[in-house]
Amino acid sequence: MLRFLATSIMKPISTGMAATTTATSATTSFVGNYLFQACFTRGMAKSCIKTNKSAAKRFRIRKSGSIKRNHSGTQHNTGYRSRSRNNRLAQSTGVKGKAIEKRMRRLLNNK
């Protein structure tokens, strides 16, 4: 499976033939009409994990390092709930549990 660098941009190339060239810090390969780069750290291969975009839209990493999330149940049918309940649901909260937090960090591509 092909992986991207977070900062690399897919660039169209003129030839559609498969060829491989090697640089000092990254391997560049031409597949189809796009240029892909593989990650390398200290000369050893390291797979690049893409950021899960659905998780990135739902979770944020605070400056302290904890993960923040929003409460559910605030989109519709809020008229029958008390104002204090709606206000409490509107506030963000943290992710609880080390295993869940570890999984979220992996999805957000943050070590």
Coordinates of N, CA, C and O in Angstrom, one line a residue, residues 1-102:
M1 N 0.8 -1.2 0.0 CA 0.0 0.0 0.0 C 0.9 1.2 0.0 O 1.9 1.3 0.7
L2 N 0.5 2.2 -0.8 CA 1.3 3.4 -0.9 C 0.9 4.4 0.2 O -0.2 4.6 0.5
R3 N 1.9 5.0 0.8 CA 1.7 6.0 1.8 C 2.3 7.4 1.4 O 3.3 7.4 0.6
F4 N 1.8 8.4 1.9 CA 2.2 9.8 1.6 C 2.9 10.4 2.8 O 2.6 10.1 4.0
L5 N 3.8 11.3 2.6 CA 4.3 12.2 3.6 C 3.3 13.2 3.9 O 2.5 13.6 3.0
A6 N 3.2 13.7 5.1 CA 2.2 14.7 5.4 C 2.3 16.0 4.6 O 1.4 16.6 4.3
T7 N 3.6 16.3 4.3 CA 3.8 17.6 3.6 C 3.9 17.4 2.1 O 4.0 18.4 1.4
S8 N 4.0 16.2 1.6 CA 4.2 16.0 0.2 C 2.9 16.3 -0.6 O 1.8 16.2 -0.1
I9 N 3.0 16.7 -1.8 CA 1.9 17.0 -2.7 C 1.9 16.1 -3.9 O 3.0 15.9 -4.4
M10 N 0.8 15.6 -4.3 CA 0.7 14.7 -5.4 C 1.0 15.6 -6.7 O 0.3 16.6 -6.9
K11 N 2.0 15.2 -7.5 CA 2.4 16.0 -8.6 C 2.2 15.2 -9.9 O 2.7 14.1 -10.0
P12 N 1.4 15.6 -10.9 CA 1.3 14.8 -12.1 C 2.6 14.8 -12.9 O 3.3 15.8 -12.9
I13 N 2.9 13.7 -13.5 CA 4.0 13.6 -14.3 C 3.6 13.3 -15.7 O 2.5 12.8 -16.0
S14 N 4.5 13.5 -16.7 CA 4.1 13.3 -18.1 C 4.1 11.8 -18.5 O 3.2 11.5 -19.3
T15 N 5.0 11.0 -18.0 CA 5.0 9.6 -18.4 C 4.2 8.7 -17.5 O 4.2 9.0 -16.3
G16 N 3.6 7.7 -18.0 CA 2.8 6.8 -17.2 C 3.6 5.5 -16.9 O 3.0 4.6 -16.4
M17 N 4.9 5.5 -17.2 CA 5.7 4.2 -17.0 C 6.2 4.2 -15.6 O 6.4 5.2 -14.9
A18 N 6.3 3.0 -15.0 CA 6.8 2.8 -13.7 C 8.3 2.8 -13.6 O 8.9 2.1 -14.4
A19 N 8.9 3.7 -12.8 CA 10.3 3.7 -12.6 C 10.6 4.1 -11.2 O 9.7 4.7 -10.5
T20 N 11.8 3.8 -10.7 CA 12.1 4.1 -9.3 C 13.5 4.8 -9.3 O 14.4 4.3 -9.9
T21 N 13.5 5.9 -8.5 CA 14.8 6.6 -8.2 C 15.0 6.7 -6.8 O 14.1 6.8 -6.0
T22 N 16.3 6.7 -6.3 CA 16.5 6.7 -4.9 C 17.3 8.0 -4.5 O 18.2 8.3 -5.2
A23 N 16.8 8.6 -3.5 CA 17.5 9.8 -2.9 C 18.1 9.5 -1.6 O 18.0 8.3 -1.1
T24 N 18.8 10.4 -1.0 CA 19.4 10.1 0.3 C 18.4 9.9 1.4 O 18.6 9.1 2.3
S25 N 17.4 10.8 1.5 CA 16.5 10.7 2.6 C 15.1 10.1 2.3 O 14.4 9.7 3.2
A26 N 14.8 10.0 1.0 CA 13.4 9.5 0.7 C 13.5 8.7 -0.6 O 14.4 8.9 -1.5
T27 N 12.6 7.7 -0.8 CA 12.5 7.0 -2.0 C 11.4 7.6 -2.8 O 10.3 7.7 -2.3
T28 N 11.6 7.9 -4.1 CA 10.6 8.4 -4.9 C 10.2 7.4 -6.0 O 11.1 6.9 -6.6
S29 N 8.9 7.1 -6.1 CA 8.6 6.2 -7.2 C 7.4 6.8 -8.0 O 6.6 7.5 -7.5
F30 N 7.5 6.5 -9.3 CA 6.4 7.0 -10.2 C 5.5 5.9 -10.5 O 5.8 4.8 -11.0
V31 N 4.2 6.1 -10.0 CA 3.2 5.1 -10.2 C 2.0 5.8 -10.9 O 1.5 6.8 -10.4
G32 N 1.6 5.3 -12.1 CA 0.5 6.0 -12.8 C 1.0 7.3 -13.2 O 2.0 7.5 -13.8
N33 N 0.1 8.4 -12.9 CA 0.5 9.7 -13.3 C 0.8 10.6 -12.0 O 0.8 11.8 -12.1
Y34 N 1.2 9.9 -10.9 CA 1.4 10.7 -9.7 C 2.7 10.3 -9.1 O 3.2 9.2 -9.3
L35 N 3.3 11.2 -8.4 CA 4.6 11.1 -7.7 C 4.3 10.8 -6.2 O 3.7 11.5 -5.5
F36 N 4.8 9.6 -5.7 CA 4.6 9.3 -4.4 C 6.0 9.2 -3.6 O 7.0 8.8 -4.2
Q37 N 6.0 9.6 -2.4 CA 7.2 9.5 -1.6 C 7.0 8.7 -0.4 O 5.9 8.8 0.3
A38 N 7.9 7.8 0.0 CA 7.8 7.0 1.1 C 8.7 7.6 2.2 O 9.7 8.2 2.0
C39 N 8.2 7.4 3.5 CA 8.9 7.9 4.6 C 10.1 7.1 5.0 O 10.1 5.9 4.9
F40 N 11.2 7.8 5.4 CA 12.4 7.1 5.9 C 12.9 7.8 7.1 O 12.9 9.1 7.1
T41 N 13.3 7.1 8.2 CA 13.8 7.7 9.3 C 15.2 7.1 9.6 O 15.2 5.8 9.8
R42 N 16.2 7.8 9.6 CA 17.6 7.3 9.9 C 18.0 6.2 9.0 O 18.5 5.2 9.4
G43 N 17.5 6.2 7.7 CA 17.9 5.2 6.8 C 17.0 3.9 6.9 O 17.2 3.0 6.1
M44 N 16.2 3.8 7.9 CA 15.3 2.6 8.0 C 13.9 2.9 7.6 O 13.4 4.0 7.8
A45 N 13.3 2.0 7.0 CA 11.9 2.2 6.5 C 10.9 2.4 7.6 O 11.0 1.7 8.6
K46 N 10.1 3.4 7.5 CA 9.0 3.7 8.5 C 7.7 3.9 7.7 O 7.7 4.7 6.8
S47 N 6.7 3.3 8.1 CA 5.4 3.5 7.4 C 4.8 4.8 7.8 O 4.8 5.1 9.0
C48 N 4.3 5.5 6.9 CA 3.6 6.8 7.2 C 2.1 6.5 7.4 O 1.5 6.0 6.5
I49 N 1.7 6.8 8.6 CA 0.3 6.6 8.9 C -0.5 7.9 8.5 O -0.2 9.0 9.0
K50 N -1.5 7.7 7.7 CA -2.3 8.9 7.3 C -3.2 9.3 8.5 O -3.7 8.5 9.3
T51 N -3.5 10.6 8.6 CA -4.4 11.1 9.6 C -5.8 10.7 9.2 O -6.2 10.8 8.1
N52 N -6.5 10.1 10.2 CA -7.9 9.8 10.0 C -8.7 11.0 10.0 O -8.8 11.7 11.0
K53 N -9.3 11.4 8.9 CA -10.0 12.7 8.8 C -11.2 12.8 9.6 O -11.6 13.9 10.1
S54 N -12.0 11.7 9.7 CA -13.2 11.8 10.5 C -12.8 12.0 12.0 O -13.5 12.7 12.7
A55 N -11.7 11.4 12.5 CA -11.3 11.6 13.8 C -10.7 13.0 14.0 O -10.9 13.6 15.1
A56 N -10.0 13.5 13.0 CA -9.5 14.9 13.1 C -10.6 15.9 13.2 O -10.3 17.0 13.8
K57 N -11.7 15.7 12.6 CA -12.8 16.6 12.7 C -13.6 16.5 14.1 O -14.2 17.5 14.5
R58 N -13.4 15.4 14.8 CA -14.1 15.2 16.1 C -13.3 15.5 17.3 O -13.8 15.8 18.4
F59 N -12.0 15.3 17.2 CA -11.1 15.4 18.3 C -10.0 16.5 18.1 O -9.6 16.7 17.0
R60 N -9.6 17.1 19.2 CA -8.5 18.1 19.1 C -7.5 17.7 20.3 O -7.9 17.3 21.3
I61 N -6.2 18.0 20.0 CA -5.2 17.8 21.1 C -5.0 19.1 21.8 O -4.6 20.1 21.1
R62 N -5.2 19.2 23.1 CA -5.0 20.4 23.8 C -3.5 20.7 24.0 O -2.7 19.8 23.7
K63 N -3.2 21.9 24.4 CA -1.8 22.3 24.6 C -1.2 21.5 25.7 O 0.0 21.2 25.7
S64 N -2.0 21.0 26.7 CA -1.5 20.2 27.7 C -1.2 18.7 27.3 O -0.6 18.0 28.0
G65 N -1.7 18.4 26.1 CA -1.5 17.0 25.5 C -2.7 16.1 25.6 O -2.7 15.1 25.0
S66 N -3.7 16.5 26.4 CA -4.9 15.7 26.5 C -5.8 15.9 25.3 O -5.6 16.9 24.6
I67 N -6.7 15.0 25.1 CA -7.5 15.0 23.9 C -8.9 15.5 24.3 O -9.5 15.1 25.3
K68 N -9.4 16.5 23.5 CA -10.7 17.1 23.8 C -11.7 16.6 22.8 O -11.4 16.4 21.6
R69 N -12.9 16.4 23.3 CA -14.0 16.0 22.4 C -15.3 16.7 22.8 O -15.4 17.3 23.9
N70 N -16.3 16.7 22.0 CA -17.6 17.3 22.3 C -18.6 16.3 22.7 O -18.5 15.1 22.4
H71 N -19.6 16.7 23.5 CA -20.7 15.8 23.9 C -21.6 15.6 22.7 O -21.7 16.4 21.8
S72 N -22.3 14.5 22.8 CA -23.3 14.2 21.8 C -24.7 14.7 22.2 O -24.8 15.1 23.4
G73 N -25.6 14.7 21.4 CA -27.0 15.1 21.7 C -27.3 16.6 21.7 O -28.1 17.0 22.5
T74 N -26.6 17.3 20.9 CA -26.8 18.8 20.9 C -27.3 19.3 19.5 O -27.4 20.5 19.3
Q75 N -27.5 18.4 18.6 CA -27.8 18.8 17.2 C -29.3 19.2 17.0 O -29.6 20.2 16.4
H76 N -30.2 18.3 17.5 CA -31.6 18.6 17.3 C -32.4 18.0 18.5 O -31.8 17.3 19.4
N77 N -33.7 18.3 18.6 CA -34.5 17.9 19.7 C -34.0 18.3 21.1 O -34.0 17.6 22.0
T78 N -33.5 19.6 21.1 CA -33.0 20.1 22.4 C -34.1 20.9 23.1 O -33.8 21.4 24.2
G79 N -35.2 21.1 22.6 CA -36.3 21.9 23.2 C -36.8 21.4 24.4 O -37.2 22.1 25.3
Y80 N -36.9 20.1 24.6 CA -37.5 19.5 25.8 C -36.5 19.4 26.9 O -36.9 19.1 28.1
R81 N -35.2 19.5 26.6 CA -34.2 19.5 27.7 C -34.1 20.8 28.4 O -34.4 21.8 27.8
S82 N -33.7 20.7 29.7 CA -33.5 22.0 30.4 C -32.3 22.8 29.9 O -31.4 22.2 29.3
R83 N -32.4 24.0 30.1 CA -31.3 24.9 29.7 C -29.9 24.5 30.3 O -28.9 24.5 29.6
S84 N -29.9 24.1 31.5 CA -28.7 23.8 32.2 C -28.1 22.5 31.6 O -26.9 22.3 31.4
R85 N -29.0 21.6 31.2 CA -28.5 20.3 30.6 C -27.9 20.6 29.2 O -26.9 20.1 28.8
N86 N -28.6 21.5 28.4 CA -28.1 21.9 27.1 C -26.7 22.6 27.2 O -25.8 22.4 26.4
N87 N -26.6 23.5 28.2 CA -25.4 24.2 28.4 C -24.2 23.2 28.8 O -23.1 23.4 28.4
R88 N -24.6 22.2 29.7 CA -23.6 21.3 30.1 C -23.1 20.4 28.9 O -21.9 20.1 28.8
L89 N -24.1 20.1 28.0 CA -23.7 19.3 26.9 C -22.9 20.1 25.9 O -22.1 19.5 25.1
A90 N -23.0 21.4 25.9 CA -22.3 22.2 24.9 C -20.8 22.4 25.3 O -20.0 22.7 24.4
Q91 N -20.5 22.1 26.5 CA -19.1 22.2 26.9 C -18.3 21.0 26.5 O -18.8 19.9 26.4
S92 N -17.0 21.2 26.1 CA -16.2 20.1 25.7 C -15.7 19.3 26.9 O -15.7 19.8 28.0
T93 N -15.3 18.1 26.7 CA -14.7 17.3 27.8 C -13.5 16.5 27.2 O -13.3 16.5 26.0
G94 N -12.8 15.8 28.1 CA -11.7 15.0 27.7 C -12.0 13.6 27.4 O -13.1 13.1 27.7
V95 N -11.1 12.9 26.7 CA -11.2 11.5 26.5 C -10.7 10.7 27.7 O -9.6 11.0 28.2
K96 N -11.5 9.8 28.2 CA -11.2 9.1 29.4 C -10.8 7.7 29.1 O -11.3 7.0 28.2
G97 N -9.7 7.2 29.7 CA -9.2 5.9 29.5 C -7.9 5.9 28.7 O -7.9 6.5 27.6
K98 N -6.9 5.2 29.2 CA -5.6 5.3 28.5 C -5.7 4.6 27.1 O -5.0 5.0 26.2
A99 N -6.4 3.4 27.1 CA -6.4 2.7 25.8 C -7.1 3.4 24.7 O -6.7 3.5 23.6
I100 N -8.2 4.1 25.1 CA -9.0 4.9 24.1 C -8.2 6.1 23.7 O -8.1 6.4 22.5
E101 N -7.5 6.7 24.6 CA -6.6 7.9 24.2 C -5.5 7.5 23.3 O -5.1 8.2 22.4
K102 N -4.9 6.3 23.6 CA -3.8 5.8 22.7 C -4.4 5.5 21.3 O -3.7 5.9 20.3

